[in-house]
Coordinates of N, CA and C in Angstrom, one line a residue:
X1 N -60.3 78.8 -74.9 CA -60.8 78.7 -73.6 C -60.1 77.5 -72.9
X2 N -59.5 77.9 -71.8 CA -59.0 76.6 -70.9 C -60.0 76.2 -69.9
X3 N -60.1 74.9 -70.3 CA -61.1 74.2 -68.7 C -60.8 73.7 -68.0
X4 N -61.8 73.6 -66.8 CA -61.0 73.5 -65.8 C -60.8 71.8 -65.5
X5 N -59.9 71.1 -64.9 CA -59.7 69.5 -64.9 C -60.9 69.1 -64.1
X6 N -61.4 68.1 -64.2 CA -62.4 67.5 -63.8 C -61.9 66.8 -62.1
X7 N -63.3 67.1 -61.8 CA -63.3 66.3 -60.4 C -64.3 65.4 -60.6
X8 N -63.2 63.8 -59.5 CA -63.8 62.8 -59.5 C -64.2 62.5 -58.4
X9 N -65.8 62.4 -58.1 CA -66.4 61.8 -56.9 C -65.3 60.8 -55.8
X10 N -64.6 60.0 -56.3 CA -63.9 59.1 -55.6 C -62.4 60.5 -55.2
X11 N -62.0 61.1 -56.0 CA -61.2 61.8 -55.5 C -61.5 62.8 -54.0
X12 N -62.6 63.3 -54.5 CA -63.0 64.0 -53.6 C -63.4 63.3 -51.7
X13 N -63.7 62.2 -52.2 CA -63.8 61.0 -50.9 C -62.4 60.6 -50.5
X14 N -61.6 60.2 -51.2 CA -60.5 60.1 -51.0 C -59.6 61.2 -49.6
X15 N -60.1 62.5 -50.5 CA -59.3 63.7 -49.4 C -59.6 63.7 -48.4
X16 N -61.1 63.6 -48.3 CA -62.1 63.7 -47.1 C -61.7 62.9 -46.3
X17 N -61.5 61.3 -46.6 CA -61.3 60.2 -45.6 C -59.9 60.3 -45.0
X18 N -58.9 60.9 -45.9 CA -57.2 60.8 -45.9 C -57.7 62.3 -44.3
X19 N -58.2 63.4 -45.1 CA -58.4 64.5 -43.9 C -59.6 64.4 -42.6
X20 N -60.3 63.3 -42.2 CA -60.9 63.0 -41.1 C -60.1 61.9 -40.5
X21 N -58.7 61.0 -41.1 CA -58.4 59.9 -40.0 C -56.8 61.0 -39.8
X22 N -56.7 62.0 -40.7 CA -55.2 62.8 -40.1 C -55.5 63.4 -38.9
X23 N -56.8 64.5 -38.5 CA -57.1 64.9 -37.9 C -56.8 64.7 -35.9
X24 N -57.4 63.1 -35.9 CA -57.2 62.7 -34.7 C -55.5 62.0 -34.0
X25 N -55.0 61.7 -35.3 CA -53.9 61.2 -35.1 C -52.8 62.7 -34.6
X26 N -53.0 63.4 -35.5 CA -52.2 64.9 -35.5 C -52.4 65.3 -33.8
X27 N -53.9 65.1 -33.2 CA -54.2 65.1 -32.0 C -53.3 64.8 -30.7
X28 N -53.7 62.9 -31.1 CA -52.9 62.3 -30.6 C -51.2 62.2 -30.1
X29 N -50.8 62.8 -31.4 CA -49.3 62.9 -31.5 C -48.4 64.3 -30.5
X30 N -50.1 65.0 -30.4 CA -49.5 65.9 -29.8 C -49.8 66.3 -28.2
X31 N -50.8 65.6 -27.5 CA -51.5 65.2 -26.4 C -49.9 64.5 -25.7
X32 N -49.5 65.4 -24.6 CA -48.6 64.3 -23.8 C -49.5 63.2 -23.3
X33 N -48.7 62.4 -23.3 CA -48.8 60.9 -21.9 C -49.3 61.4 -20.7
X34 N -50.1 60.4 -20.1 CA -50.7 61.2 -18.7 C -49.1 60.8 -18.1
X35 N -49.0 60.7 -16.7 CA -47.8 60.2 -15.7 C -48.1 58.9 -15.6
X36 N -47.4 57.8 -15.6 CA -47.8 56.7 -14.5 C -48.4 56.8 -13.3
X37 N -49.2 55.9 -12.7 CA -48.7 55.8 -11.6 C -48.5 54.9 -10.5
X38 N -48.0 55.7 -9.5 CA -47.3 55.3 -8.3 C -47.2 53.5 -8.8
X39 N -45.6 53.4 -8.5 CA -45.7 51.8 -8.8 C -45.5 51.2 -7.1
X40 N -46.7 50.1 -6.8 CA -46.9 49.5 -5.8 C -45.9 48.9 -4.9
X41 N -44.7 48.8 -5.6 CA -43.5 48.2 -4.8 C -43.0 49.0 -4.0
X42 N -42.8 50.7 -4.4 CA -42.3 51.6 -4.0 C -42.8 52.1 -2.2
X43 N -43.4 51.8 -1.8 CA -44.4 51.6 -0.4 C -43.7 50.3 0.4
X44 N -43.6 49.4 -0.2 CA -42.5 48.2 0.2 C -41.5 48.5 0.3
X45 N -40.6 49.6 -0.7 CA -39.6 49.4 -0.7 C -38.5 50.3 0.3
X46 N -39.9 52.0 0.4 CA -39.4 52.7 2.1 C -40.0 52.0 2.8
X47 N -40.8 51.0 3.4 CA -40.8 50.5 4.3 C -39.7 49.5 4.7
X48 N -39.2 49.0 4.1 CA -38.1 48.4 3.9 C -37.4 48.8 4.2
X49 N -36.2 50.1 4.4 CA -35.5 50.3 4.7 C -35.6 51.1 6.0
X50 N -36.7 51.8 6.2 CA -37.4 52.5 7.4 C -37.1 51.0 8.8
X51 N -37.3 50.2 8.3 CA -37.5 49.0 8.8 C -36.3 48.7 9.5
X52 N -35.1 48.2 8.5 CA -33.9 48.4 8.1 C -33.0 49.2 9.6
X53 N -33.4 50.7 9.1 CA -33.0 52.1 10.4 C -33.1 51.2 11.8
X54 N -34.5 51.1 11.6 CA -35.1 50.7 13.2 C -34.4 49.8 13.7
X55 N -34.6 48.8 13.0 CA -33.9 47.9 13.6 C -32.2 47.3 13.6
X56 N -31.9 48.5 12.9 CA -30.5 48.8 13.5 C -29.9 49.7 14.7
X57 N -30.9 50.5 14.8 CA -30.9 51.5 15.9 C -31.3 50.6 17.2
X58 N -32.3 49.7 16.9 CA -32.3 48.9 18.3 C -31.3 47.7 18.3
X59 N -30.7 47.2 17.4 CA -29.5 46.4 17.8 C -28.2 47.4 18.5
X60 N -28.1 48.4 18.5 CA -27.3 49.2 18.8 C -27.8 49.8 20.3
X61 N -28.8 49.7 20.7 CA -29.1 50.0 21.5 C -29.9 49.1 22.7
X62 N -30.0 48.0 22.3 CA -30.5 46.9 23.2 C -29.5 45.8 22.9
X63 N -28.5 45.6 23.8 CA -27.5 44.1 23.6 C -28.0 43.2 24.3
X64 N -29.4 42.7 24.0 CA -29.5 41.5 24.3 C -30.6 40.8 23.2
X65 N -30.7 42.0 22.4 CA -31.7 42.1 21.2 C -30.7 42.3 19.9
X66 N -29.4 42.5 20.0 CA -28.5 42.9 19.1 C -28.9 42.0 18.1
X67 N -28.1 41.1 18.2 CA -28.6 39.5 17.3 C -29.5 39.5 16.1
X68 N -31.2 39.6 17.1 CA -32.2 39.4 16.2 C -32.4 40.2 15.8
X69 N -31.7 41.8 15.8 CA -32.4 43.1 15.6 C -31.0 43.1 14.1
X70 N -30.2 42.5 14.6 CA -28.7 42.7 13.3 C -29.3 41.8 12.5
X71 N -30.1 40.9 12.8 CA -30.3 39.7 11.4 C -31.8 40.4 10.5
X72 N -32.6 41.2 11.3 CA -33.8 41.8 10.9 C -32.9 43.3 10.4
X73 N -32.4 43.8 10.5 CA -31.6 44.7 9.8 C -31.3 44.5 8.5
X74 N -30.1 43.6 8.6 CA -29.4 43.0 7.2 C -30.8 42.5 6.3
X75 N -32.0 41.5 6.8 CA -32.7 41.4 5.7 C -33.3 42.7 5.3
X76 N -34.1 42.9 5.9 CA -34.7 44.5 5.8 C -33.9 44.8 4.5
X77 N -33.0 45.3 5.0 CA -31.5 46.1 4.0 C -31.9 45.7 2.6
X78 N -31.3 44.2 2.6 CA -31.7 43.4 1.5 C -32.5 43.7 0.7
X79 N -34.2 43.8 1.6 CA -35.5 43.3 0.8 C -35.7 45.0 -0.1
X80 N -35.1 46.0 0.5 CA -35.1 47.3 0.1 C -34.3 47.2 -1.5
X81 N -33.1 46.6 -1.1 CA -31.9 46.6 -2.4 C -32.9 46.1 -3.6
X82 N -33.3 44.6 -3.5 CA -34.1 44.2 -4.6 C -35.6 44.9 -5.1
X83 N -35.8 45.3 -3.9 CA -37.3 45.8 -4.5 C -36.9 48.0 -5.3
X84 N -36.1 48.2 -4.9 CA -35.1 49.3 -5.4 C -34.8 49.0 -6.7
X85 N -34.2 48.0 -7.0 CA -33.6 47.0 -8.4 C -34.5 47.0 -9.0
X86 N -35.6 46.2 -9.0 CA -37.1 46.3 -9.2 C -37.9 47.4 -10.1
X87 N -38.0 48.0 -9.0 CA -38.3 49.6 -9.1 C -37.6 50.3 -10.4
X88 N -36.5 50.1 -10.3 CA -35.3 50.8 -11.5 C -35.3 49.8 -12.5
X89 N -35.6 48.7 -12.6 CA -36.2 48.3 -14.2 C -37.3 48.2 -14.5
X90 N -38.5 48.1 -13.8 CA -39.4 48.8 -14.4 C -39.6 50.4 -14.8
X91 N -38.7 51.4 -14.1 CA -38.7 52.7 -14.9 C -37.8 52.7 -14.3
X92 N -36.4 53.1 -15.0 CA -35.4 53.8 -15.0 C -35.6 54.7 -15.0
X93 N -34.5 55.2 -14.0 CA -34.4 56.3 -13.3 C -34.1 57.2 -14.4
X94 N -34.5 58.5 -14.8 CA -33.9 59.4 -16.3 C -32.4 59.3 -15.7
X95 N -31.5 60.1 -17.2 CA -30.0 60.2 -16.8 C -30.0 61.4 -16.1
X96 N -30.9 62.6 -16.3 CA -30.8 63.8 -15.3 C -31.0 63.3 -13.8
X97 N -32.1 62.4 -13.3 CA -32.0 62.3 -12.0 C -30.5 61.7 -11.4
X98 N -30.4 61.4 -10.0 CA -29.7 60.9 -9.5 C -30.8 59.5 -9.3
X99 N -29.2 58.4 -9.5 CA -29.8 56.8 -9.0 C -30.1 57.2 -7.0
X100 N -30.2 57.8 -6.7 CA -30.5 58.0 -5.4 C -31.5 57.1 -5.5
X101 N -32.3 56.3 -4.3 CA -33.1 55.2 -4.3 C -34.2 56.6 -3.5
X102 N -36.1 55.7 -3.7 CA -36.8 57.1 -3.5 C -36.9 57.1 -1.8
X103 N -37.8 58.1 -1.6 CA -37.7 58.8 -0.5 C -37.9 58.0 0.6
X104 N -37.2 57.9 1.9 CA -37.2 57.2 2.8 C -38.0 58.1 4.2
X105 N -38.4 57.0 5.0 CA -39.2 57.7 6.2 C -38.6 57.9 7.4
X106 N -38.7 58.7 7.4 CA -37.9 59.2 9.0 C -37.7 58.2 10.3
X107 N -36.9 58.8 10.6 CA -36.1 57.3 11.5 C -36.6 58.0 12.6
X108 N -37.4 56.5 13.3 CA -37.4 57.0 15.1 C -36.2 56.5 15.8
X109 N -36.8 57.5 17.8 CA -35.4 56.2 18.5 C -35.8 55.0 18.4
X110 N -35.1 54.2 18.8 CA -35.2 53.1 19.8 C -36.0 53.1 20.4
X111 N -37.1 52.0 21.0 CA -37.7 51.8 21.9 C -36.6 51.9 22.9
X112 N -37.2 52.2 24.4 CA -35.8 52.3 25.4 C -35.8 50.7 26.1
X113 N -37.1 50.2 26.0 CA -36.7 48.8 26.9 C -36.9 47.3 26.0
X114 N -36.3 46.5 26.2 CA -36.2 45.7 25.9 C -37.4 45.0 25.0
X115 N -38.7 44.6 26.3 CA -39.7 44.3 25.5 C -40.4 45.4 24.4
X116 N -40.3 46.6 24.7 CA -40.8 47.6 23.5 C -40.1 47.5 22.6
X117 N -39.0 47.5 22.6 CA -38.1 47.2 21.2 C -38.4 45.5 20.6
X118 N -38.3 44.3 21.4 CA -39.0 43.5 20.5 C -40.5 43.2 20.0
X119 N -41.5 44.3 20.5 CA -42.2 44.4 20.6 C -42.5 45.3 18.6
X120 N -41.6 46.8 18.8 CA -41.5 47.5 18.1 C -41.3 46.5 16.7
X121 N -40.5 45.8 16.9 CA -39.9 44.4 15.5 C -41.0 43.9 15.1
X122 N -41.3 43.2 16.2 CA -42.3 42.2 15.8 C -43.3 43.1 14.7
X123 N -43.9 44.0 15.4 CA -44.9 44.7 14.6 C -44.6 45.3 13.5
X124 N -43.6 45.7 13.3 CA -43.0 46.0 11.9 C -42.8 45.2 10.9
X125 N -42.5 43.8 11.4 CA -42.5 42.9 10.8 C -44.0 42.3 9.8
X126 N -44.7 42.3 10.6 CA -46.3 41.8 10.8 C -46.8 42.8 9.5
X127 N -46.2 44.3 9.9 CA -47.2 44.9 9.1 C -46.4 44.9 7.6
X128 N -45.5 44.5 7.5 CA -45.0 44.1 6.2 C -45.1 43.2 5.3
X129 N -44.9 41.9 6.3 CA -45.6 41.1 5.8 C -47.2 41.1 5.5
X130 N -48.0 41.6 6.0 CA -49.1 41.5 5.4 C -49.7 42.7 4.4
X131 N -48.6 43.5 4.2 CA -49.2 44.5 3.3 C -48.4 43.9 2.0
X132 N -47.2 43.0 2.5 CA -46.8 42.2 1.1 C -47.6 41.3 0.5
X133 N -48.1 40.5 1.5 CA -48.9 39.8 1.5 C -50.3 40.0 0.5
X134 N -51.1 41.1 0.9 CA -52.1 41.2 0.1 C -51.5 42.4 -1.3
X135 N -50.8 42.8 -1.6 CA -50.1 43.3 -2.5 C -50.1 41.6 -3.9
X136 N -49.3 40.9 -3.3 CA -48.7 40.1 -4.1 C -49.7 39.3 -5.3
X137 N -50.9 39.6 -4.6 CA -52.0 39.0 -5.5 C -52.9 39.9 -6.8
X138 N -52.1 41.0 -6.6 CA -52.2 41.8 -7.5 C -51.2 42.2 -8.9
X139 N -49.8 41.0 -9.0 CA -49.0 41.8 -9.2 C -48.5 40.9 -10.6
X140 N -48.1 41.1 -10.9 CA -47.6 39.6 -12.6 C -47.1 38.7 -11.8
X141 N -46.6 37.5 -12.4 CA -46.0 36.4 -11.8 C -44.6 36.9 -11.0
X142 N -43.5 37.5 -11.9 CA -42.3 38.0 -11.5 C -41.8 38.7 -10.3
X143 N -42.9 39.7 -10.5 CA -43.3 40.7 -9.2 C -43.9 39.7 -8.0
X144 N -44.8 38.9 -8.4 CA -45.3 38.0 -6.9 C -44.7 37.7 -6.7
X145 N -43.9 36.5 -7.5 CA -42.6 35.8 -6.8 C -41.7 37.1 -5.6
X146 N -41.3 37.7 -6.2 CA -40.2 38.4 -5.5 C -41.1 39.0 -3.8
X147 N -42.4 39.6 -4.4 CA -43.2 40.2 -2.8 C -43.4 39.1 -2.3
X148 N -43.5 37.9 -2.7 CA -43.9 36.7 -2.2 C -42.7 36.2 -1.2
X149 N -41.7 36.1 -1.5 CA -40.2 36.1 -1.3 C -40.3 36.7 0.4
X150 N -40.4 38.1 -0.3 CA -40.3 39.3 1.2 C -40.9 39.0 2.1
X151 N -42.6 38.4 1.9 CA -43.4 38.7 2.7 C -43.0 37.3 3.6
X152 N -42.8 35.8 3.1 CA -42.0 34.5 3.6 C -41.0 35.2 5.2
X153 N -39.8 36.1 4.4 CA -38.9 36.7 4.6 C -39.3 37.2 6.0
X154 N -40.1 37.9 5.8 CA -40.6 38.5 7.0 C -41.4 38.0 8.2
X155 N -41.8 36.9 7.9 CA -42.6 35.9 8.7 C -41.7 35.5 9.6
X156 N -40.4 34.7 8.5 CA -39.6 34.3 9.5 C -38.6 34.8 10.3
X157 N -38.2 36.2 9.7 CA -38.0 37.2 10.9 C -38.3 37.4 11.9
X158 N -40.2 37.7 11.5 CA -40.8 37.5 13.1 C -40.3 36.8 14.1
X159 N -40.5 35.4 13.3 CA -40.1 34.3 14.6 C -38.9 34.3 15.1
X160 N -37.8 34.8 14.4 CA -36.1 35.1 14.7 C -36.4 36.0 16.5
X161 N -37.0 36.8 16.0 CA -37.1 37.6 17.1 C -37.9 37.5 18.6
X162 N -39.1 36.3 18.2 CA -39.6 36.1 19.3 C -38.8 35.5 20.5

């Protein structure tokens, strides 16, 4: 007669515990990642260049605004470049995408007169600065520094242009 091998209470606990912690992990492993999301600079960073358009299109189109509208340009430009940079190291861009920078907002004209175009700046300016502004207090040190930067940036743009 052959018998059969014995079972040991601890063995049998053993399986049990080994097959209730595989269970959720096997889950886990297979459950994608939700998406991130939206990272908060990205809102700064089409405005920024939306900004950028504008007020290139009104230095091109008001010479007597050229000036403050070419120096609110070029930063603009700028504040887009780094917060773009930004953007691309905290998630790199995959190698399938293109480094294209993300979607930008549609360009208006020019104000046609003078004061509506420094008018148009100013307020652009204002609402940048303050959406950097209350942003910045949300963000790690690194990231504030830099929105912190912008939103400075943009103040004194304003006054470039008054």
């Amino acid at each position: 007669m052959i018998s059969a091998p014995a079972v040991s209470r601890r063995g049998v606990l053993v399986v049990g515990a080994l097959t209730a912690l595989a269970a959720p992990l096997a889950v886990a492993c297979s459950t994608p990642e939700p998406p991130l999301p939206p990272d908060p600079l990205t809102e700064l960073a089409v405005q920024a260049r939306a900004d950028a358009a504008a007020a290139a299109a009104i230095a091109s189109a008001q010479p007597g605004l050229a000036e403050a509208a070419g120096l609110v340009a070029t930063n603009r430009g700028e504040h887009a470049k780094v917060l773009q940079a930004e953007l691309d190291r905290a998630r790199p861009p995959s190698p399938s995408s293109s480094a294209a920078p993300t979607k930008s907002a549609a360009p208006t004209p020019p104000p046609p007169d003078p004061q509506s175009a420094k008018t148009a700046l100013t307020d652009a300016l204002t609402a940048a600065e303050k959406k950097a502004s209350e942003l910045v207090l949300t963000l790690p040190n690194f990231r504030a520094g830099l929105v912190g930067s912008i939103a400075a940036g943009c103040a004194a743009l304003r006054e470039a242009v008054r």
